[in-house]
CSV table of C-alpha atoms and ligand atoms in Angstrom, one decimal:
chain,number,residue,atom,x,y,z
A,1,UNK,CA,0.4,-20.2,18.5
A,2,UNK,CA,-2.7,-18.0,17.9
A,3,UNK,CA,-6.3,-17.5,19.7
A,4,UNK,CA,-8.5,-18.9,19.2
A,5,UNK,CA,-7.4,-22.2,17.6
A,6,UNK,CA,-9.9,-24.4,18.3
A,7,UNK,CA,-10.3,-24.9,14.2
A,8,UNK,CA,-7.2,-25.0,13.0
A,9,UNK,CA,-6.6,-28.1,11.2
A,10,UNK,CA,-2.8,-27.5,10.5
A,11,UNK,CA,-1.6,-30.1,13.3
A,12,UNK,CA,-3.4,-32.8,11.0
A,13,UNK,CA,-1.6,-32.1,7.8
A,14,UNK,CA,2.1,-30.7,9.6
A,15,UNK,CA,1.7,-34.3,11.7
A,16,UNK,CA,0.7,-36.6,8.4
A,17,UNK,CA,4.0,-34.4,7.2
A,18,UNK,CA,5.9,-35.2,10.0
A,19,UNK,CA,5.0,-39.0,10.0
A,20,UNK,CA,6.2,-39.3,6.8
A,21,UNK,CA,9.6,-38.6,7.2
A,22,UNK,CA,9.3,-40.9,10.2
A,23,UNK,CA,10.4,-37.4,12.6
A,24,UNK,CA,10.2,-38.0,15.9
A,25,UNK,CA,8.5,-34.4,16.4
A,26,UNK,CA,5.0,-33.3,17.3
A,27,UNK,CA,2.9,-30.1,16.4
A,28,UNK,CA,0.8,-29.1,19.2
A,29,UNK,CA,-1.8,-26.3,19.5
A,30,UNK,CA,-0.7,-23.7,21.9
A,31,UNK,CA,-3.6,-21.6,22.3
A,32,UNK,CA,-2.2,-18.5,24.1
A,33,UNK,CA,-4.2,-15.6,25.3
A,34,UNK,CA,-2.7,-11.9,24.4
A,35,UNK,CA,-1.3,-11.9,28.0
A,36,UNK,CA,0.4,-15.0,27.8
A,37,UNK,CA,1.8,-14.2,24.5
A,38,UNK,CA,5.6,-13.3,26.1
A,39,UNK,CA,5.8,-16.0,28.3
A,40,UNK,CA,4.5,-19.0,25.2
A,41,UNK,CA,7.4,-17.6,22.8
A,42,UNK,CA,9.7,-17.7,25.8
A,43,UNK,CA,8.6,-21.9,26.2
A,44,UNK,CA,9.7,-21.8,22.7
A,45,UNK,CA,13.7,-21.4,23.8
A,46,UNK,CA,13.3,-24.3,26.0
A,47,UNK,CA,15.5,-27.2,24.0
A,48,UNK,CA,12.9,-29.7,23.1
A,49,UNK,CA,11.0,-26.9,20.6
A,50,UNK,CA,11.7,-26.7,17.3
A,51,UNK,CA,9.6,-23.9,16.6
A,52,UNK,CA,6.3,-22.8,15.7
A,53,UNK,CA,3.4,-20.9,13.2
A,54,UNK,CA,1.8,-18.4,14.5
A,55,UNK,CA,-2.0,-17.1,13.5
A,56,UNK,CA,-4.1,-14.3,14.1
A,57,UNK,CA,-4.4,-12.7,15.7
A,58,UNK,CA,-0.2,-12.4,16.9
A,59,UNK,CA,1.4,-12.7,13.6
A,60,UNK,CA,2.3,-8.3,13.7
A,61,UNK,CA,2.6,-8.6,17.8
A,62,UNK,CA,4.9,-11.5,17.7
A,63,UNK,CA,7.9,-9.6,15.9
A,64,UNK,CA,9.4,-7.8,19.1
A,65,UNK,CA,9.8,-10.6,20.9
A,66,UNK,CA,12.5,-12.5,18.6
A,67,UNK,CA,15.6,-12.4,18.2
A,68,UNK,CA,16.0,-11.8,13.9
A,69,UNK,CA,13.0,-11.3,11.1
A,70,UNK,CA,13.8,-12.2,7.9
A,71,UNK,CA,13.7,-9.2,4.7
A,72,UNK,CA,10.4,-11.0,3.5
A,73,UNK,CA,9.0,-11.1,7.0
A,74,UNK,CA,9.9,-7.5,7.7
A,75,UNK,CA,8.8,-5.7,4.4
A,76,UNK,CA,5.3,-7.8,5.3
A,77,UNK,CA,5.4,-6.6,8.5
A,78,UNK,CA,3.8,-10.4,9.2
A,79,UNK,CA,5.4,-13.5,10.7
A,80,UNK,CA,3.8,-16.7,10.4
A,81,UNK,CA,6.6,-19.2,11.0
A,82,UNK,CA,9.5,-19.4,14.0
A,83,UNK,CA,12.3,-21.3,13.5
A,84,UNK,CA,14.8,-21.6,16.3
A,85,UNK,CA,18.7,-22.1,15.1
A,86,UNK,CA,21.6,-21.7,17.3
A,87,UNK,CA,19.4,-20.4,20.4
A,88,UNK,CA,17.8,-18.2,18.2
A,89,UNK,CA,14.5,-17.2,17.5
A,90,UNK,CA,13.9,-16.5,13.5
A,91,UNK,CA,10.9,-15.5,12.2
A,92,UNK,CA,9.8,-15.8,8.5
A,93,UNK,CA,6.6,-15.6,6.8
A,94,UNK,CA,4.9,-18.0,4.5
A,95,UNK,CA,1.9,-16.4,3.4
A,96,UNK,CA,3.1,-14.6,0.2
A,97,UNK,CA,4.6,-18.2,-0.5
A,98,UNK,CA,2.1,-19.6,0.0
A,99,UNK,CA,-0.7,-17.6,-2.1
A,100,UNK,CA,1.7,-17.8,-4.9
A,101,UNK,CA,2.3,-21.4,-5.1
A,102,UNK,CA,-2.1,-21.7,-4.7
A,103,UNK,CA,-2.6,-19.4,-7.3
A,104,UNK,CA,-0.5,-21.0,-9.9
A,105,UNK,CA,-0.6,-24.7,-9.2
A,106,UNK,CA,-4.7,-24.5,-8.2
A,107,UNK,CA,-5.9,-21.5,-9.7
A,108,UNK,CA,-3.3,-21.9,-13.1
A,109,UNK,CA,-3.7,-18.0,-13.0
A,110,UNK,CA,-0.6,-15.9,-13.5
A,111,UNK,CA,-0.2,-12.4,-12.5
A,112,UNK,CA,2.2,-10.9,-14.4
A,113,UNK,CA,0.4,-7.5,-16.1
A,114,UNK,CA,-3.4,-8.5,-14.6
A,115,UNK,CA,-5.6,-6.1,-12.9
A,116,UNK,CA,-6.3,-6.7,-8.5
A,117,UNK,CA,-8.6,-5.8,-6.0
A,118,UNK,CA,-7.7,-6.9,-2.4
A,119,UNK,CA,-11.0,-7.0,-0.1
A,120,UNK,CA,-9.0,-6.3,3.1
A,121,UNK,CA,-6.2,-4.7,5.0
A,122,UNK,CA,-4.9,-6.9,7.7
A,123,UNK,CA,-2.0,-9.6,7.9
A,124,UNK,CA,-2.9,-11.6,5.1
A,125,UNK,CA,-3.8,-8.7,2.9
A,126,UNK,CA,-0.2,-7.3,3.0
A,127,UNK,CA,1.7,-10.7,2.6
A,128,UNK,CA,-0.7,-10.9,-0.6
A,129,UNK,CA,-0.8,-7.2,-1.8
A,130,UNK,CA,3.3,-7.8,-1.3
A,131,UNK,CA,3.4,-11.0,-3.4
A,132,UNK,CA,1.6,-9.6,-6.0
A,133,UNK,CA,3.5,-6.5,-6.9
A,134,UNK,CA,6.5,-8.7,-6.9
A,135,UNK,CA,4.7,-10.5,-9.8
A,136,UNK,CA,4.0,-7.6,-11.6
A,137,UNK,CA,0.7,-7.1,-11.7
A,138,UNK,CA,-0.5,-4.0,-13.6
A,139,UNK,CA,-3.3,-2.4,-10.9
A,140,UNK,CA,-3.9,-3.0,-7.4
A,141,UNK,CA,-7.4,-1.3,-5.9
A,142,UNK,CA,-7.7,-2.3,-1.8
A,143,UNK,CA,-10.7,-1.6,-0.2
A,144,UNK,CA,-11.2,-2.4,3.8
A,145,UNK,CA,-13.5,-1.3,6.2
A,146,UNK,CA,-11.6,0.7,7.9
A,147,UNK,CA,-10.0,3.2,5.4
A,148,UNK,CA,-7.3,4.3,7.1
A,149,UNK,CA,-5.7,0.8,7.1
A,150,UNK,CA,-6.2,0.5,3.5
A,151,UNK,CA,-4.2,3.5,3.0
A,152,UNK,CA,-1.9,2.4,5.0
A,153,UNK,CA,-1.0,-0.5,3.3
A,154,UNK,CA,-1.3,1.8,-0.4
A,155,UNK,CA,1.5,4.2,1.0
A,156,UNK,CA,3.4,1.2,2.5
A,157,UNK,CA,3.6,-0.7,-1.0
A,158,UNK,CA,3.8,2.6,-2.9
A,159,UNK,CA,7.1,3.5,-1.3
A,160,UNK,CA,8.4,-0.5,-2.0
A,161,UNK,CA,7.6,-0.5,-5.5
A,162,UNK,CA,10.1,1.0,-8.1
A,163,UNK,CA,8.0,0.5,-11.6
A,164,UNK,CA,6.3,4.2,-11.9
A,165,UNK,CA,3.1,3.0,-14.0
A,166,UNK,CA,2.5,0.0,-11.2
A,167,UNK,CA,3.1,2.5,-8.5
A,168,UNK,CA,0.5,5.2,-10.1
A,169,UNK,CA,-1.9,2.3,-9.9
A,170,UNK,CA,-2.4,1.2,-6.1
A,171,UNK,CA,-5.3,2.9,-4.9
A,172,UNK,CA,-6.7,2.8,-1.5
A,173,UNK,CA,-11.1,2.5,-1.8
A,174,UNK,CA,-13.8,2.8,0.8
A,175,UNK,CA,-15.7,-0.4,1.6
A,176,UNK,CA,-18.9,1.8,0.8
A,177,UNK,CA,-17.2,1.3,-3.2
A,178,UNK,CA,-17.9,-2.3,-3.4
A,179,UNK,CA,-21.8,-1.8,-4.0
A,180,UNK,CA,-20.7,-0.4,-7.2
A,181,UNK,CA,-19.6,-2.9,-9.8
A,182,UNK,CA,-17.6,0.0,-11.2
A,183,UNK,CA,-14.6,-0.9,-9.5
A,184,UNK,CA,-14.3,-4.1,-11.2
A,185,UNK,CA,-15.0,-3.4,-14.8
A,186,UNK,CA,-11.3,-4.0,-15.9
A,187,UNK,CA,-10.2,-6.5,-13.0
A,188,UNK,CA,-9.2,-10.2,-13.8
A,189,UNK,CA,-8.7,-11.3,-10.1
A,190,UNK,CA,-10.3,-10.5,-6.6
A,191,UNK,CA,-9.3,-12.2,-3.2
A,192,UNK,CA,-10.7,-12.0,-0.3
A,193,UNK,CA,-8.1,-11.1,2.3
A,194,UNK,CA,-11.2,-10.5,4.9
A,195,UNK,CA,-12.6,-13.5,7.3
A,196,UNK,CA,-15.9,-12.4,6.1
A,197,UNK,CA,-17.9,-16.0,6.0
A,198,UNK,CA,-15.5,-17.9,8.4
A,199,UNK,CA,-17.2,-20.8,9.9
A,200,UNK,CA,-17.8,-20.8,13.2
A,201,UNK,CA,-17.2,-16.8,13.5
A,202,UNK,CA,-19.9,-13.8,13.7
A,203,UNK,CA,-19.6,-13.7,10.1
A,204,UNK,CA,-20.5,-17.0,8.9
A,205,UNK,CA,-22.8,-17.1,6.0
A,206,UNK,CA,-21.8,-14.1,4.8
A,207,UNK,CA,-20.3,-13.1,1.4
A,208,UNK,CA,-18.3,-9.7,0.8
A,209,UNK,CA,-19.5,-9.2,-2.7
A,210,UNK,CA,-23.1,-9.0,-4.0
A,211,UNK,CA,-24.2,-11.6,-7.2
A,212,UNK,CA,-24.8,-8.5,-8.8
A,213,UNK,CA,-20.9,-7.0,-8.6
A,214,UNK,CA,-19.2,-10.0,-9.5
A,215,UNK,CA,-18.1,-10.1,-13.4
A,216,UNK,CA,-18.0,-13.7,-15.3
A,217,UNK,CA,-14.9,-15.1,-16.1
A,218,UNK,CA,-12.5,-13.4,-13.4
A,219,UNK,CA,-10.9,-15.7,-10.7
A,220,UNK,CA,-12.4,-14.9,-7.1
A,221,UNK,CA,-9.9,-16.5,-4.7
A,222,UNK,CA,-10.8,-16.6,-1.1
A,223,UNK,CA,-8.6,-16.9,1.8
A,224,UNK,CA,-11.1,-18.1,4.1
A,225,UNK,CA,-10.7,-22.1,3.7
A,226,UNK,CA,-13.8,-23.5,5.9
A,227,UNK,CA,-16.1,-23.7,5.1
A,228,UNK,CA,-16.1,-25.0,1.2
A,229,UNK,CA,-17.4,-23.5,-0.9
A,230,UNK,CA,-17.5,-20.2,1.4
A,231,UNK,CA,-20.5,-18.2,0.4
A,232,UNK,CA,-18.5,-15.6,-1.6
A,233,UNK,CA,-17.4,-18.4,-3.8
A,234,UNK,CA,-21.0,-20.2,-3.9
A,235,UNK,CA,-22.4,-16.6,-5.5
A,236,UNK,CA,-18.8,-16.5,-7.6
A,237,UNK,CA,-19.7,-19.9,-9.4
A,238,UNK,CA,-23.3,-18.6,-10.1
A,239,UNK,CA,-22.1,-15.6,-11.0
A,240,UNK,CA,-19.6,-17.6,-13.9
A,241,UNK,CA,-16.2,-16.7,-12.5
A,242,UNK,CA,-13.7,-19.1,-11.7
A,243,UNK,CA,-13.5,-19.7,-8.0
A,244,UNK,CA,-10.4,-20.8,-5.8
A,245,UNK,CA,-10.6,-21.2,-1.8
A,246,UNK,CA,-7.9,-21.1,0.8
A,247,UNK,CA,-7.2,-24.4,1.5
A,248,UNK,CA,-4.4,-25.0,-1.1
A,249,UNK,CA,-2.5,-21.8,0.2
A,250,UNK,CA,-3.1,-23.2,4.1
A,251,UNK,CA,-1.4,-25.7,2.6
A,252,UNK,CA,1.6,-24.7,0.8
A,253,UNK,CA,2.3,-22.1,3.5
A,254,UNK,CA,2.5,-25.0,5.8
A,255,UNK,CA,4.8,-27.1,3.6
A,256,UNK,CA,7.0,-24.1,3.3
A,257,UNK,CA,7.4,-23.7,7.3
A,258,UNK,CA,7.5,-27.4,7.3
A,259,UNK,CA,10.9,-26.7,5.2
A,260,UNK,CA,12.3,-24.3,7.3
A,261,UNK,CA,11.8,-26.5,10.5
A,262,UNK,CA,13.1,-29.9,9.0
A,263,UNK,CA,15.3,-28.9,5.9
A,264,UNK,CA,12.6,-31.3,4.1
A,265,UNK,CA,10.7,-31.3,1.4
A,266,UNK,CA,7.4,-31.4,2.1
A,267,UNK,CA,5.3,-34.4,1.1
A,268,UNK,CA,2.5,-32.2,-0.4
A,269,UNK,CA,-0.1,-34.5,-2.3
A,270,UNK,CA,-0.2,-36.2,1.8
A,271,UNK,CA,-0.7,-33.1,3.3
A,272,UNK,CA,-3.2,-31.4,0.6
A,273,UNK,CA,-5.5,-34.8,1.2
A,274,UNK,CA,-4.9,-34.9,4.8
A,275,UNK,CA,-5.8,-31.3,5.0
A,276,UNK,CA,-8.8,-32.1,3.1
A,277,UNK,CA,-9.7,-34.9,5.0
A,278,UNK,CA,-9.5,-32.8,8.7
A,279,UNK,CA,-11.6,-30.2,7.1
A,280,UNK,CA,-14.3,-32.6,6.2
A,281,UNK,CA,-14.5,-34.6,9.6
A,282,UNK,CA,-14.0,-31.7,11.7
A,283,UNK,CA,-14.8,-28.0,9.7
B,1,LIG,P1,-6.6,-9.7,10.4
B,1,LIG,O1,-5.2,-9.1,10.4
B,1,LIG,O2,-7.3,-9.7,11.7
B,1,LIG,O3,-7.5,-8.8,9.3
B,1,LIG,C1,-8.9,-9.1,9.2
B,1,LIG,C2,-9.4,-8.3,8.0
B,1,LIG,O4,-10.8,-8.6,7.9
B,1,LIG,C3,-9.3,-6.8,8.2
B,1,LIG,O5,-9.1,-6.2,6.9
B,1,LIG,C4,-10.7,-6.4,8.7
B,1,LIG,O6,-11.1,-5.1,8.5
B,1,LIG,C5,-11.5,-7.3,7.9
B,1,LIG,N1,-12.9,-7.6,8.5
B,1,LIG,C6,-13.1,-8.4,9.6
B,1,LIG,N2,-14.4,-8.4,9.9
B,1,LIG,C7,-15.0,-7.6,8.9
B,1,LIG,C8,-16.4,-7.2,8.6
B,1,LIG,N3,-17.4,-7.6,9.4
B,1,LIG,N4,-16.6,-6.4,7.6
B,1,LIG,C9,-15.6,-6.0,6.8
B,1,LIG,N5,-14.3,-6.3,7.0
B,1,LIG,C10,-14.0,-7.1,8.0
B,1,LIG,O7,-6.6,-11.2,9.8
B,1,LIG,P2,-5.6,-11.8,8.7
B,1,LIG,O8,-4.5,-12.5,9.3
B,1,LIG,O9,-5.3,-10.7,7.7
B,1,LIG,O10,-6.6,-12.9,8.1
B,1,LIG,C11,-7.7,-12.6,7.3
B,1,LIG,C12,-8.4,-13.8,6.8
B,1,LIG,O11,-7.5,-14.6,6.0
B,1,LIG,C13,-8.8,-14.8,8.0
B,1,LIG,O12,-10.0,-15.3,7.7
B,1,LIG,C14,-7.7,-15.8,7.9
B,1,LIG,O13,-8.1,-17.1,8.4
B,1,LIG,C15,-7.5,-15.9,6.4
B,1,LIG,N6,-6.1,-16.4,6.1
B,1,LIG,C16,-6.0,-17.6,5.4
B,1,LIG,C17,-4.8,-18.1,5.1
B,1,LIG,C18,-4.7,-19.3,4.3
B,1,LIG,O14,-3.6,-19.9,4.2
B,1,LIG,N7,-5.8,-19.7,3.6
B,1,LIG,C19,-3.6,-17.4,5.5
B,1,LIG,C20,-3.7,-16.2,6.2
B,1,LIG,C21,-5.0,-15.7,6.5
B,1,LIG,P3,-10.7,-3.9,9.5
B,1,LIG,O15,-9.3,-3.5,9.2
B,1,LIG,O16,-11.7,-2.8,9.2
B,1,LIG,O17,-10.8,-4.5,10.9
């Protein structure tokens, strides 16, 4: 469920998923205008659904209108993923999941005690800027276009987070700070919770960061998975840092709603290929 969704490429890897386990299921694209948004969860109820994922732009709309969110779900503020169980609507969210699993399996980057900045303040950016301070990292500087929202989501995580030196250390920044490469003297990873350079969007062929601000050696992840390389990560790589794109964390955020609708585990390697695959016939 989301708007638009002519793109996505999740019912090619949840299907290959699906086919596997020889389920006798099918994931369908429910493109739903904001209007329509009641009425498409509501279809959900009806017996033959299993459930759904849900995309931008509904994934902070869509709460109200189930029935239970889960703790992860609600301290994100984000669902991603309904399941339906005994008539009931349950939402969850597999983004932080998701980023996780990417950034140690793809980017073989660990957390613990490393210095962030967050380019964004939206969905994604608090299921990551959530994740992280769960894995102890030792800074966290957001910076979004519209301040307010990156403040936002400082106060929100300030008041979760117990550690007092972590918590001294989130810092809400202007998007104006990012023509300085002052802000990322100290930082070992930067992700790009913005769709800045999505295909097909206003914003293709754009890059948030300059050549000139991005140090060598740090990981750049990107959340924006088509296309590959995305423009941020093309001036990454010239720039010497390591580079990681979204498509492993579309990925394992899939396979972890795939779980929670099936009680499977999900065939991965077929789903990171097929996901691949989809991206490079039709991205
Ligand atoms: P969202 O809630 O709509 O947030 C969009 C963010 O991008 C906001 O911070 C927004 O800033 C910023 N932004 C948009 N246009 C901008 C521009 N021209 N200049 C500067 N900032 C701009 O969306 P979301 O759910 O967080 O998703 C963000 C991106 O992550 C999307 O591209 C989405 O596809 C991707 N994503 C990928 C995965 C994955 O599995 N790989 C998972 C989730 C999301 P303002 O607050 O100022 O509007």
């Amino acid at each position: 469920i989301g708007y638009p969704l002519k793109h996505s490429i999740s019912p090619y890897f949840q299907q290959a998923a699906l086919e596997y386990y020889q389920l006798d299921i099918r994931y369908e694209k429910w493109e739903t205008s904001p209007e329509e948004l009641e009425l498409t969860v509501k279809k959900l109820r009806e017996p033959q659904n299993v459930g759904a994922n849900v995309t931008v732009p509904y994934k902070e709309t869509v709460l109200p209108l189930l029935d239970e969110v889960d703790d992860r779900a609600n301290l994100i503020g984000a669902v991603n993923t309904i399941v339906k169980r005994n008539e009931k609507l349950m939402g969850f969210n597999t983004d932080a999941y998701g980023f996780i699993e990417a950034l140690h399996k793809e980017g073989h980057f660990e957390p613990k005690g490393k210095q962030v900045v967050i380019l964004g303040a939206g969905g994604a950016a608090r299921a990551v800027s959530f994740a992280l301070v769960q894995k102890k990292i030792s800074s966290l500087t957001i910076i979004n276009r519209t301040f307010e929202r990156a403040k936002a989501l400082a106060d929100s995580l300030k008041s979760y987070i117990s550690d007092a030196s972590l918590k001294r250390r989130v810092n809400a920044l202007s998007w104006q700070s990012l023509s300085s490469g002052k802000i990322f003297d100290h930082c070992d990873l930067v992700v790009n919770c913005t769709s800045i350079g999505t295909k097909y969007s206003s914003q293709e062929g754009q890059s948030p960061l300059s050549i000139e601000v991005i140090p060598r050696d740090i990981l750049v992840y990107d959340l924006v998975y088509n296309p590959w390389p995305t423009p941020l990560l093309q001036l990454a790589e010239e720039a010497g840092a390591n580079i990681l794109g979204g498509l492993p964390m579309l990925v394992y955020q899939g396979a972890a709603s795939f779980k929670l609708w099936t009680g499977k585990e999900a065939p991965i390697d077929i789903m990171l290929r097929r996901a691949e695959e989809a991206l490079q016939k039709f991205g």
